[in-house]
JSON list of C-alpha atoms in Angstrom, two decimals:
[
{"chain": "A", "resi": 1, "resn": "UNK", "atom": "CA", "xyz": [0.00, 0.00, 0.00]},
{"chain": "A", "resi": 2, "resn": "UNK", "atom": "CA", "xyz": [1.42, 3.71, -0.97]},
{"chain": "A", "resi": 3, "resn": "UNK", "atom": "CA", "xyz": [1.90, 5.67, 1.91]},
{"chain": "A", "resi": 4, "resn": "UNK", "atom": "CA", "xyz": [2.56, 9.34, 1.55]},
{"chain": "A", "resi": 5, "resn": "UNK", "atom": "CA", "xyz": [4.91, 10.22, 4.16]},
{"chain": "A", "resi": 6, "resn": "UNK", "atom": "CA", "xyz": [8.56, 10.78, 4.76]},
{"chain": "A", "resi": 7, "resn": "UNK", "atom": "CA", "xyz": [10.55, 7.79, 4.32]},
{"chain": "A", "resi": 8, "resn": "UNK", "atom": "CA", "xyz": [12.93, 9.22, 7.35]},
{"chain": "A", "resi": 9, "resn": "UNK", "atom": "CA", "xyz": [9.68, 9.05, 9.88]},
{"chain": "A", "resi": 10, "resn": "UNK", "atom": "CA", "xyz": [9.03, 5.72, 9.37]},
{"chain": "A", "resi": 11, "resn": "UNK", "atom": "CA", "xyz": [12.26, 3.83, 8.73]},
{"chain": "A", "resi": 12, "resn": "UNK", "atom": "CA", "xyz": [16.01, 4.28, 10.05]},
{"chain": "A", "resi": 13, "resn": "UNK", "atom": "CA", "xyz": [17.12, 5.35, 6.48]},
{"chain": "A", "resi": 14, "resn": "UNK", "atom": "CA", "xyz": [18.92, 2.44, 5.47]},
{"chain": "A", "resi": 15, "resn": "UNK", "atom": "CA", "xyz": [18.06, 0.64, 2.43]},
{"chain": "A", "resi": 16, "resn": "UNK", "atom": "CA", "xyz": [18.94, -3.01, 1.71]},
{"chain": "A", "resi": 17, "resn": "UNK", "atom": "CA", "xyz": [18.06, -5.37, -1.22]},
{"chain": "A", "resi": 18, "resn": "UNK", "atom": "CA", "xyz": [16.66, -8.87, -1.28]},
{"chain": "A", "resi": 19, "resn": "UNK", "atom": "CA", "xyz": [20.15, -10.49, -0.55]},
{"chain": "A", "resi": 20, "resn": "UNK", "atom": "CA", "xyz": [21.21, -8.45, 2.19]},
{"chain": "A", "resi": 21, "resn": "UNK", "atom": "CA", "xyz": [20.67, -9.49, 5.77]},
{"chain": "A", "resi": 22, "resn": "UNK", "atom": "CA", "xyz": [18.12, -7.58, 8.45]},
{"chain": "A", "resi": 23, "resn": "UNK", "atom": "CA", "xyz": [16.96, -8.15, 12.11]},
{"chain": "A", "resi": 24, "resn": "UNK", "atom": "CA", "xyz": [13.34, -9.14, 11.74]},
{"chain": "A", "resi": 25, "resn": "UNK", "atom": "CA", "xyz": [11.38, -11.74, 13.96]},
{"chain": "A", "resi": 26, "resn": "UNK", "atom": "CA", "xyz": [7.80, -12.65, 14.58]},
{"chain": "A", "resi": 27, "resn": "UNK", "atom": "CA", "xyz": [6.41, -14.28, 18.14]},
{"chain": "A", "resi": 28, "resn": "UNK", "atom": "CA", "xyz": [2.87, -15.08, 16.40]},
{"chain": "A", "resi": 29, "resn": "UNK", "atom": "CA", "xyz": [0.93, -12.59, 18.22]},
{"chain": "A", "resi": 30, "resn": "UNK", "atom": "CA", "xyz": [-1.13, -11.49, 15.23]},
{"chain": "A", "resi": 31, "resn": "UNK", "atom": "CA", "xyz": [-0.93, -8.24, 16.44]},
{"chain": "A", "resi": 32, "resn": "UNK", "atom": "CA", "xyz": [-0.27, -7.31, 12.29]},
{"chain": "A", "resi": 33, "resn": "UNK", "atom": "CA", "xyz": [-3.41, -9.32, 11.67]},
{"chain": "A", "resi": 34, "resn": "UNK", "atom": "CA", "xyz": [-5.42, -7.10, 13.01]},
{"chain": "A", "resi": 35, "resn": "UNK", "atom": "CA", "xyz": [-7.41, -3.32, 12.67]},
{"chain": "A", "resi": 36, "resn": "UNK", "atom": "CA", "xyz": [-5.21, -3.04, 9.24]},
{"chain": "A", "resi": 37, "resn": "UNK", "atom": "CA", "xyz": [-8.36, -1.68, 7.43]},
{"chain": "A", "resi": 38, "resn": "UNK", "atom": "CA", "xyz": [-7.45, -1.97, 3.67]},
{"chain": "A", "resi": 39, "resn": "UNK", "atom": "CA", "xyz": [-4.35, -1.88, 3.53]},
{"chain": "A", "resi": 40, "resn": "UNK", "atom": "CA", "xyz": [-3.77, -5.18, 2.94]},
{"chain": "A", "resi": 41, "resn": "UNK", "atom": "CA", "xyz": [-4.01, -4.45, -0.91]},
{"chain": "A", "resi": 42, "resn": "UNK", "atom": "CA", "xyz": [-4.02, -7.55, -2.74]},
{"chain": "A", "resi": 43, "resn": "UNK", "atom": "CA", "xyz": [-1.66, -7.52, -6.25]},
{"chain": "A", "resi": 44, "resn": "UNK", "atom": "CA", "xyz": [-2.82, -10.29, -9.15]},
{"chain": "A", "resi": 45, "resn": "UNK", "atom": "CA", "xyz": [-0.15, -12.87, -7.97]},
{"chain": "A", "resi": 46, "resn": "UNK", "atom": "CA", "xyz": [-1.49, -12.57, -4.50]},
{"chain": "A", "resi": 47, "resn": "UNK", "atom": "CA", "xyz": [-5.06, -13.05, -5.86]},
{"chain": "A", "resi": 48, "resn": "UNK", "atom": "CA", "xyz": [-3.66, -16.09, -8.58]},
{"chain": "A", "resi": 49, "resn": "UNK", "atom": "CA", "xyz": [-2.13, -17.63, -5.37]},
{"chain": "A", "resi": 50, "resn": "UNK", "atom": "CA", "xyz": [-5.39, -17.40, -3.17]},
{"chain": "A", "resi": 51, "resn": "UNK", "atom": "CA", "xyz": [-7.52, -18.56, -5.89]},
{"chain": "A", "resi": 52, "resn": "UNK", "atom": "CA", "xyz": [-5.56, -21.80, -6.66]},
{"chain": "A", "resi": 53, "resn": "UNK", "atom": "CA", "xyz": [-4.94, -22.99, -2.86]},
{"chain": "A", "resi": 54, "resn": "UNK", "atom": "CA", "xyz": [-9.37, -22.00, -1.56]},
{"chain": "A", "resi": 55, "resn": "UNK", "atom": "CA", "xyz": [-10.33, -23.43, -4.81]},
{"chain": "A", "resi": 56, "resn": "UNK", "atom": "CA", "xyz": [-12.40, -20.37, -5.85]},
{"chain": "A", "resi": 57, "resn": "UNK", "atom": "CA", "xyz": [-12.92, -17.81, -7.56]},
{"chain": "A", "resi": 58, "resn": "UNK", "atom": "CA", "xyz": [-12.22, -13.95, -7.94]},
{"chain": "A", "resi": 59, "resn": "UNK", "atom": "CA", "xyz": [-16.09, -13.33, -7.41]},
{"chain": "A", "resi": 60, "resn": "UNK", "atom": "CA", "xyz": [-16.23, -16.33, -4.65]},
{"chain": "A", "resi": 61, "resn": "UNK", "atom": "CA", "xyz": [-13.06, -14.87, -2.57]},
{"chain": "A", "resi": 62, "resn": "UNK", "atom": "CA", "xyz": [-14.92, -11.28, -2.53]},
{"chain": "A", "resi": 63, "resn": "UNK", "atom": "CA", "xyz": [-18.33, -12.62, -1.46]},
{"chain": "A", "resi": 64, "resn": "UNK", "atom": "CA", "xyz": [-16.43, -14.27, 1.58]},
{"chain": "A", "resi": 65, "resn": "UNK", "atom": "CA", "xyz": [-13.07, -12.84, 2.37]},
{"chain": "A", "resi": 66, "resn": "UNK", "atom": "CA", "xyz": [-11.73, -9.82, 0.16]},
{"chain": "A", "resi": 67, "resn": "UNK", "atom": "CA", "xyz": [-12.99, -6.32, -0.08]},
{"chain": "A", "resi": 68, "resn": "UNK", "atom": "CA", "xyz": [-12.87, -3.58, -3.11]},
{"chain": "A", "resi": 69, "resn": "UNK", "atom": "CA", "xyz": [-11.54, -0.03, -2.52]},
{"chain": "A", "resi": 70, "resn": "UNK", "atom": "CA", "xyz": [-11.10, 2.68, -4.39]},
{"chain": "A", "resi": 71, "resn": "UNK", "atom": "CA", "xyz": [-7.52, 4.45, -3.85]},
{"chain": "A", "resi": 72, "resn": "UNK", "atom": "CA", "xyz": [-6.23, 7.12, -6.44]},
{"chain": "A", "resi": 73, "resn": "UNK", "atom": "CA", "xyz": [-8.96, 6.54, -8.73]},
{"chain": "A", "resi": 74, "resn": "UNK", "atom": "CA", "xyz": [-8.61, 2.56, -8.87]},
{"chain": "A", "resi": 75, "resn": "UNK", "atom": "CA", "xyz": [-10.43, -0.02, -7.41]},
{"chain": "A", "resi": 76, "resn": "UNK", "atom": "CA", "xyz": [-8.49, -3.09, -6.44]},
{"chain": "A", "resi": 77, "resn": "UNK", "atom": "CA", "xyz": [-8.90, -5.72, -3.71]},
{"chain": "A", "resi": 78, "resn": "UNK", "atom": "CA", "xyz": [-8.24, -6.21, -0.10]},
{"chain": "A", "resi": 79, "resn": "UNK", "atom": "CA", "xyz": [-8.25, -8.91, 2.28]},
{"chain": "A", "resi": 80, "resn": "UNK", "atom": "CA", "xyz": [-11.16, -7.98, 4.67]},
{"chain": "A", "resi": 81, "resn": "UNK", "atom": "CA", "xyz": [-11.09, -7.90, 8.14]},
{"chain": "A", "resi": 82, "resn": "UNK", "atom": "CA", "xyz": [-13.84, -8.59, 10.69]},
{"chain": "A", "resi": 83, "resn": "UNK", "atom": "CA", "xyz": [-15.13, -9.04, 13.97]},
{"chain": "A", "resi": 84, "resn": "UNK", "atom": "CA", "xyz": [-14.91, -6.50, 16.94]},
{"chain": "A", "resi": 85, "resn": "UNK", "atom": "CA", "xyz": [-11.21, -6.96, 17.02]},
{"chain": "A", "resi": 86, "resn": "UNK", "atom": "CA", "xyz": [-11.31, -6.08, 13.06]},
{"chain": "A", "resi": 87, "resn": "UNK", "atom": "CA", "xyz": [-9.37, -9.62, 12.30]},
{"chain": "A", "resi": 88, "resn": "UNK", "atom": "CA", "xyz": [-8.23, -10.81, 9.13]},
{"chain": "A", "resi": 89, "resn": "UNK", "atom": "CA", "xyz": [-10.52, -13.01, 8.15]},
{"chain": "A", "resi": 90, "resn": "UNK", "atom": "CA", "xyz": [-7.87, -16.02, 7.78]},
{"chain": "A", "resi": 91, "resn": "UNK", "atom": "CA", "xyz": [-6.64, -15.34, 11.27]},
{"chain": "A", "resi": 92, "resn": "UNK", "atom": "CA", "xyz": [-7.37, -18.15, 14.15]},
{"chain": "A", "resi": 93, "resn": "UNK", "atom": "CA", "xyz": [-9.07, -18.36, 17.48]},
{"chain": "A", "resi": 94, "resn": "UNK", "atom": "CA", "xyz": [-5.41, -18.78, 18.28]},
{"chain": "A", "resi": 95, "resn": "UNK", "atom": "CA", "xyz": [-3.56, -15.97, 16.35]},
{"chain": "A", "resi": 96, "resn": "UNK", "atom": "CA", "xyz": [-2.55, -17.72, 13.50]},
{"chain": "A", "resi": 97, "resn": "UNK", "atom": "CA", "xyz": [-2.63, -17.55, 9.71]},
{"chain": "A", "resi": 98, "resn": "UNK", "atom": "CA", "xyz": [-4.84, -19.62, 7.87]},
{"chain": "A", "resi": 99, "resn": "UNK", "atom": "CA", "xyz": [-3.37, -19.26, 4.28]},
{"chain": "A", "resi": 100, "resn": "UNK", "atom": "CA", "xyz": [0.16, -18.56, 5.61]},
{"chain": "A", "resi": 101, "resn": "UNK", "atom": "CA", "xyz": [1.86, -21.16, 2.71]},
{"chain": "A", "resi": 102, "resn": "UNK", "atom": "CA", "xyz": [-0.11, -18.84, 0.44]},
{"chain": "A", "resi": 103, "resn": "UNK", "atom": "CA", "xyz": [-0.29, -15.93, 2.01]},
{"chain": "A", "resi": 104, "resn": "UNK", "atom": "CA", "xyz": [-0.55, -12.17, 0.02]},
{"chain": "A", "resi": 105, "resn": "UNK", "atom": "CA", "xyz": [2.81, -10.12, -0.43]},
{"chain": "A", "resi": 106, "resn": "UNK", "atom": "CA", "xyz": [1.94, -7.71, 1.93]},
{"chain": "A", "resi": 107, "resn": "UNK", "atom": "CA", "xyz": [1.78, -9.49, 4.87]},
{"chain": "A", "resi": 108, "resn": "UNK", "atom": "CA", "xyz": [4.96, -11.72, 3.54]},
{"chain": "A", "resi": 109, "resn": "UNK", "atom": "CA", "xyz": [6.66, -8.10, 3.45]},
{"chain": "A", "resi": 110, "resn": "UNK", "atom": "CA", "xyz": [5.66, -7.24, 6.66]},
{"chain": "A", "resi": 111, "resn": "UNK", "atom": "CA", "xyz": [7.33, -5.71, 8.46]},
{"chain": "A", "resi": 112, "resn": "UNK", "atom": "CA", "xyz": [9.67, -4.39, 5.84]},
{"chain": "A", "resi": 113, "resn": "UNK", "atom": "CA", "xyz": [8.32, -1.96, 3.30]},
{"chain": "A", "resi": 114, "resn": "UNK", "atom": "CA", "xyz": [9.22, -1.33, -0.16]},
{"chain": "A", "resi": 115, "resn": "UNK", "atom": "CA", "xyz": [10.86, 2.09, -1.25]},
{"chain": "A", "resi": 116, "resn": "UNK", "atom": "CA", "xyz": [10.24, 2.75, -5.08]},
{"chain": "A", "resi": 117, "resn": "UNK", "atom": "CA", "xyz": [12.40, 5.25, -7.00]},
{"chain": "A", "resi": 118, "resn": "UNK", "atom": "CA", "xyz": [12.26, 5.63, -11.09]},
{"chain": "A", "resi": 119, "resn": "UNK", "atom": "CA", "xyz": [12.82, 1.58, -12.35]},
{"chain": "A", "resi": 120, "resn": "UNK", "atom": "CA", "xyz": [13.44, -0.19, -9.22]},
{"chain": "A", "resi": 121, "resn": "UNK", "atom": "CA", "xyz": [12.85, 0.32, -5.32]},
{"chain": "A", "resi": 122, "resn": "UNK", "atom": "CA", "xyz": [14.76, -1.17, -2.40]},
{"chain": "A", "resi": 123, "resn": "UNK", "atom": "CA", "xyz": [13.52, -2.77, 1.14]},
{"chain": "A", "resi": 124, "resn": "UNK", "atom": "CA", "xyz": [13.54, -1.15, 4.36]},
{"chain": "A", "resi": 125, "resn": "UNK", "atom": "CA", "xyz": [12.44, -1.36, 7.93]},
{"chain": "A", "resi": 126, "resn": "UNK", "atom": "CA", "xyz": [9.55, 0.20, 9.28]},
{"chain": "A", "resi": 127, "resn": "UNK", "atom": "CA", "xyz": [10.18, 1.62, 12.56]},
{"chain": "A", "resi": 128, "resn": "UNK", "atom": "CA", "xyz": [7.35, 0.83, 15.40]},
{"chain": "A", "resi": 129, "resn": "UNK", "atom": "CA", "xyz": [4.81, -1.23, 13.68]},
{"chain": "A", "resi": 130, "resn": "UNK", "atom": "CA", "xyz": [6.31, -4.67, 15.01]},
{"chain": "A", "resi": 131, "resn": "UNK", "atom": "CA", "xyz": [6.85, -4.82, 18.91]},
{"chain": "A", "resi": 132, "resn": "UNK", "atom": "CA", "xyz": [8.62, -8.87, 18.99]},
{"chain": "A", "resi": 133, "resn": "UNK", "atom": "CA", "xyz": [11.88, -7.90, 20.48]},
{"chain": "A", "resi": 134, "resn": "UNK", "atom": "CA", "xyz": [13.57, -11.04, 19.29]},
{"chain": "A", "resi": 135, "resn": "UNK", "atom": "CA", "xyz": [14.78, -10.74, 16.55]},
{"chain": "A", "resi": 136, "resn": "UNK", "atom": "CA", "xyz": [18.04, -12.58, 14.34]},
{"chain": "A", "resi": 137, "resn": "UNK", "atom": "CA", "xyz": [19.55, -11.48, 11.75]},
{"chain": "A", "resi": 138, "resn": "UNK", "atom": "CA", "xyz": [17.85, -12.86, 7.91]},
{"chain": "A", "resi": 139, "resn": "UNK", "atom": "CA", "xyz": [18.14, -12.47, 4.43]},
{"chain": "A", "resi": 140, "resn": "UNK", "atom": "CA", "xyz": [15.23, -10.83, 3.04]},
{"chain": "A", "resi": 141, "resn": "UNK", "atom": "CA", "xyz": [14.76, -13.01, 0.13]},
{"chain": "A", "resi": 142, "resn": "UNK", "atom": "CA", "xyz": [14.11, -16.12, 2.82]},
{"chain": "A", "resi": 143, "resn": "UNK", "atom": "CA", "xyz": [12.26, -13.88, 4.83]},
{"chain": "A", "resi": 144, "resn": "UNK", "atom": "CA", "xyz": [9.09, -13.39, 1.98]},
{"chain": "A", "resi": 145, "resn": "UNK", "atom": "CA", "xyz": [9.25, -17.39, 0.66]},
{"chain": "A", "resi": 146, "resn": "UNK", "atom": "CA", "xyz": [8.20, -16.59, -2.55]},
{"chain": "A", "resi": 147, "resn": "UNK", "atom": "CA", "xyz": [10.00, -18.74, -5.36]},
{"chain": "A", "resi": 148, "resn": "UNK", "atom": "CA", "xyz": [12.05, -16.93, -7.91]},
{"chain": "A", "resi": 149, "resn": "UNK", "atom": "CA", "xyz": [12.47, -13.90, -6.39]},
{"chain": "A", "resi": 150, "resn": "UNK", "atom": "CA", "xyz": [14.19, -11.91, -9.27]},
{"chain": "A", "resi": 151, "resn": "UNK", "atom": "CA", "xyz": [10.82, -12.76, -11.63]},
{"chain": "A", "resi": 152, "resn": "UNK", "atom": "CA", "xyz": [8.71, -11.60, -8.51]},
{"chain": "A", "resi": 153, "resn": "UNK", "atom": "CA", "xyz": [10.76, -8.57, -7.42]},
{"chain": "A", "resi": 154, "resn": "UNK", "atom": "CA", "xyz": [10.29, -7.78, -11.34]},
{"chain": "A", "resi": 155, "resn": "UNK", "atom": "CA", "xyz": [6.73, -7.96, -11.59]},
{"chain": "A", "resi": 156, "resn": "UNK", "atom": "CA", "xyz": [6.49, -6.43, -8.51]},
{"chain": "A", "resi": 157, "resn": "UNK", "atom": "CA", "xyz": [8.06, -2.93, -10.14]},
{"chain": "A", "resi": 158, "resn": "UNK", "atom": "CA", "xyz": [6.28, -3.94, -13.35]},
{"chain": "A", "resi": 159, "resn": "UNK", "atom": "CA", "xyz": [2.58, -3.74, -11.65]},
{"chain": "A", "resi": 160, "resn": "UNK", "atom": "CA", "xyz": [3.97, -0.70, -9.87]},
{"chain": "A", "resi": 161, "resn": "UNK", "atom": "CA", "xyz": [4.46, 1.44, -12.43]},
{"chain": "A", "resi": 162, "resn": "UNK", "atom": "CA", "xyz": [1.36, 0.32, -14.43]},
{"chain": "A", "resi": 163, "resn": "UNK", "atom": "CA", "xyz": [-0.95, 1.62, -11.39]},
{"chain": "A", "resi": 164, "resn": "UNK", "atom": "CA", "xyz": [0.96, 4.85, -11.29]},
{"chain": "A", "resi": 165, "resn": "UNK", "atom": "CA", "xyz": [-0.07, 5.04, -15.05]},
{"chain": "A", "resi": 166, "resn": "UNK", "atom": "CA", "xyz": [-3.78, 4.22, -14.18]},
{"chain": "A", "resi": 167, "resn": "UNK", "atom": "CA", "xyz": [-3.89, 6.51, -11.43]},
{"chain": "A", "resi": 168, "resn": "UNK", "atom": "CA", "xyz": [-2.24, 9.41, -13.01]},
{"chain": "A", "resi": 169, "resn": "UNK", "atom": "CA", "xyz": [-4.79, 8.82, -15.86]},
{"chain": "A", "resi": 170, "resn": "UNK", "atom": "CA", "xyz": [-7.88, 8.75, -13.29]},
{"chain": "A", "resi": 171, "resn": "UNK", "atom": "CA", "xyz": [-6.54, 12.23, -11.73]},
{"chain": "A", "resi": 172, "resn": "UNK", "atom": "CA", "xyz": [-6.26, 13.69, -14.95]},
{"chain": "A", "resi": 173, "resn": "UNK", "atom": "CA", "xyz": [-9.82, 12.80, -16.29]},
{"chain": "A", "resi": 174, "resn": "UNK", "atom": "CA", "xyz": [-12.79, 14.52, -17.16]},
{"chain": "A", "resi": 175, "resn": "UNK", "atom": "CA", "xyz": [-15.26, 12.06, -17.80]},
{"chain": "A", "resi": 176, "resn": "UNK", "atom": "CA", "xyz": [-15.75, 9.72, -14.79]},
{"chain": "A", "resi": 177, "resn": "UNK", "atom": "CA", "xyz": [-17.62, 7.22, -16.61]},
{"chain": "A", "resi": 178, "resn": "UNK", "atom": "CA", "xyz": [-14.21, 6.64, -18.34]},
{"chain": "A", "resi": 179, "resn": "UNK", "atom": "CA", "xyz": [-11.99, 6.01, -14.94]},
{"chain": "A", "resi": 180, "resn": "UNK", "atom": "CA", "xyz": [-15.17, 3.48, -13.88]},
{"chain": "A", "resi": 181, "resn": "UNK", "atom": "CA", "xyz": [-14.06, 2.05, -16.97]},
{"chain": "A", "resi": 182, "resn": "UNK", "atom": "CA", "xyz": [-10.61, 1.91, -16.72]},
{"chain": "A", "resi": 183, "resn": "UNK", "atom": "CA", "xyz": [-10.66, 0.08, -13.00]},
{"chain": "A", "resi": 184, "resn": "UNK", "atom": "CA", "xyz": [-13.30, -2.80, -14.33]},
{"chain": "A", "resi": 185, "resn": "UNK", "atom": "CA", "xyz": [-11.12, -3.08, -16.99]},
{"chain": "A", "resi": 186, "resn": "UNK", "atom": "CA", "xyz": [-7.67, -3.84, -14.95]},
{"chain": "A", "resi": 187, "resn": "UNK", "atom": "CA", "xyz": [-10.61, -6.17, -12.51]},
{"chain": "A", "resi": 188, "resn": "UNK", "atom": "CA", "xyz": [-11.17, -8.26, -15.23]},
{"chain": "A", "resi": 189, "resn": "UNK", "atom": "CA", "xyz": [-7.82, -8.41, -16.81]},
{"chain": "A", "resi": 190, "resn": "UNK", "atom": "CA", "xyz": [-5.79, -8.91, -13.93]},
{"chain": "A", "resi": 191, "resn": "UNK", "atom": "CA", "xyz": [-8.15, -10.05, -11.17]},
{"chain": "A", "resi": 192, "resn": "UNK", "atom": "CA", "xyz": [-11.19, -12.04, -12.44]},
{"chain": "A", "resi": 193, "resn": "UNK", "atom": "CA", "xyz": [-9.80, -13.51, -15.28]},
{"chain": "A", "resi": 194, "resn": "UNK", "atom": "CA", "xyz": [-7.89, -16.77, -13.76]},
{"chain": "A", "resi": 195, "resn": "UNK", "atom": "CA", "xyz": [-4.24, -17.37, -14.76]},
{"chain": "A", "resi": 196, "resn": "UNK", "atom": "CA", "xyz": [-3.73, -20.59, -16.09]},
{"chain": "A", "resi": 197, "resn": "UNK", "atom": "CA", "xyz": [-2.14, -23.06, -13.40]},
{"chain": "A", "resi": 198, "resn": "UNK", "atom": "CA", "xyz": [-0.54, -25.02, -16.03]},
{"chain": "A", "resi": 199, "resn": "UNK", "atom": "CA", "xyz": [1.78, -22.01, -17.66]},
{"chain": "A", "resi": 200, "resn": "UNK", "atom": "CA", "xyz": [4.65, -19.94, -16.07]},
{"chain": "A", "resi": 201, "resn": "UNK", "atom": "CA", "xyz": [2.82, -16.80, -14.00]},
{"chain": "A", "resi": 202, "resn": "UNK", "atom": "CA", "xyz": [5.15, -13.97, -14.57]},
{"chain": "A", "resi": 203, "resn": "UNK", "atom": "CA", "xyz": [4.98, -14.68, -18.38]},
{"chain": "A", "resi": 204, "resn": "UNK", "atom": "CA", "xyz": [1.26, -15.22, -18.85]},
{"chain": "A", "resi": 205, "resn": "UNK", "atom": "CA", "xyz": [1.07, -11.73, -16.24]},
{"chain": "A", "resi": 206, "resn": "UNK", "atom": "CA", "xyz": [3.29, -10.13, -18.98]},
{"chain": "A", "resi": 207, "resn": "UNK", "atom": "CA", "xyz": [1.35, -10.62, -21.80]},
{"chain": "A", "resi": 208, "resn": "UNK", "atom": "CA", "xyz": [-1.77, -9.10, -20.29]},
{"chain": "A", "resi": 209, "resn": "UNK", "atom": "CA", "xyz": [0.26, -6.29, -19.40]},
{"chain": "A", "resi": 210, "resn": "UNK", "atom": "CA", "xyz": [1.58, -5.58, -22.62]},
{"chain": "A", "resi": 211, "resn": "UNK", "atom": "CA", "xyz": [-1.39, -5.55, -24.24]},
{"chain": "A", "resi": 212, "resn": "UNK", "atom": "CA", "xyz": [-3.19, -3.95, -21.41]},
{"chain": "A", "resi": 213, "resn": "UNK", "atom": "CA", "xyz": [-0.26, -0.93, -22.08]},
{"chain": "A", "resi": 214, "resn": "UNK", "atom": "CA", "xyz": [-1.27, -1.19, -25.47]},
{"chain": "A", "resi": 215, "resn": "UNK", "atom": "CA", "xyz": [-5.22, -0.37, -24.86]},
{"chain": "A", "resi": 216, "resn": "UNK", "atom": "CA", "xyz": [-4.08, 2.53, -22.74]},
{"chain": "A", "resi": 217, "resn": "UNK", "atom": "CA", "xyz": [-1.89, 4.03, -24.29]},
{"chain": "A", "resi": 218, "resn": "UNK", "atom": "CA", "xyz": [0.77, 3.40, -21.33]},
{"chain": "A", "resi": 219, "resn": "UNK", "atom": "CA", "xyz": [4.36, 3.59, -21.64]}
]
């Protein structure tokens, strides 16, 4: 989730990449599993991965345990949270994850955040939002489990950028009936059409992206 603040109030300033080591821990509290509102703002692979492991689909998942929210002029999904303790909705009786094998990048990230500048971004630490004080020292690639981390730190810029396109487009638009259009659009492309189990992700994401570019106009 985009957060417009200074980076130097919520992190120590450093800046690391995947490979590099950081002191991160987590005592299963589920104290991040909780009164997170929307911000747990899901990305197609997240969606792809949620969809394959529940056995259901985009419309299924939103009838029982996503959300839509409109942020910049976009609509895209969320997990939802619930309950007087406003829970995740895959959290436990006993503070644990439900989907944690497949759970979304956000909460894999957590509680690093992502820095973006031009082409790329970096990693970093955000200061305050986790209170385990043991922690050891981890490489962050091992510390989000997600396979192929070059291909997902890649589509993770790619998808990035293209909502920064959308959004800037939404600002800038007169007609509102056209930004409704442009978010059901990227629903359907990226969301409620189902990527095909049986061919490589980041490759079948790519070609719906290009040609998604293509219909907008994006560069």
């Amino acid at each position: 989730m985009k957060r417009d603040v200074d980076i130097q109030e919520i992190s120590d300033g450093r800046f690391y990449s995947s490979n590099d080591m950081v002191k991160l821990g987590c005592a299963g509290c589920g104290g991040c599993c909780k009164g997170m509102g929307s911000s747990v703002v899901l990305d197609p692979l997240d969606v792809c991965r949620l969809s394959e492991n529940l056995g259901k689909t985009f419309d299924e998942m939103l009838s029982e345990f996503l959300e839509l929210q409109v942020g910049d002029g976009v609509i895209l999904p969320n997990l939802r949270m619930s309950g007087p303790q406003e829970s995740c909705v895959f959290l436990s009786e006993e503070n644990r994850c439900r989907i944690h094998r497949f759970r979304p990048g956000v909460c894999r990230l957590f509680p690093l955040g992502r820095y973006y500048q031009g082409d790329s971004f970096q990693y970093f630490v955000q200061k305050g939002e986790c209170h385990h004080p043991a922690r050891t020292k981890v490489k962050i690639h091992k510390w989000l489990e997600t396979p192929d981390i070059r291909s997902y730190e890649a589509f993770v810029q790619r998808w990035h950028h293209f909502l920064r396109m959308a959004e800037e487009i939404a600002a800038q638009a007169q007609d509102q009936e056209m930004v409704k259009n442009l978010s059901l659009y990227i629903l359907s492309r990226f969301y409620r059409m189902p990527f095909d189990p049986r061919k490589n992700f980041y490759e079948e994401f790519e070609q719906r992206m290009i040609q998604a570019e293509n219909l907008l106009a994006l560069q």
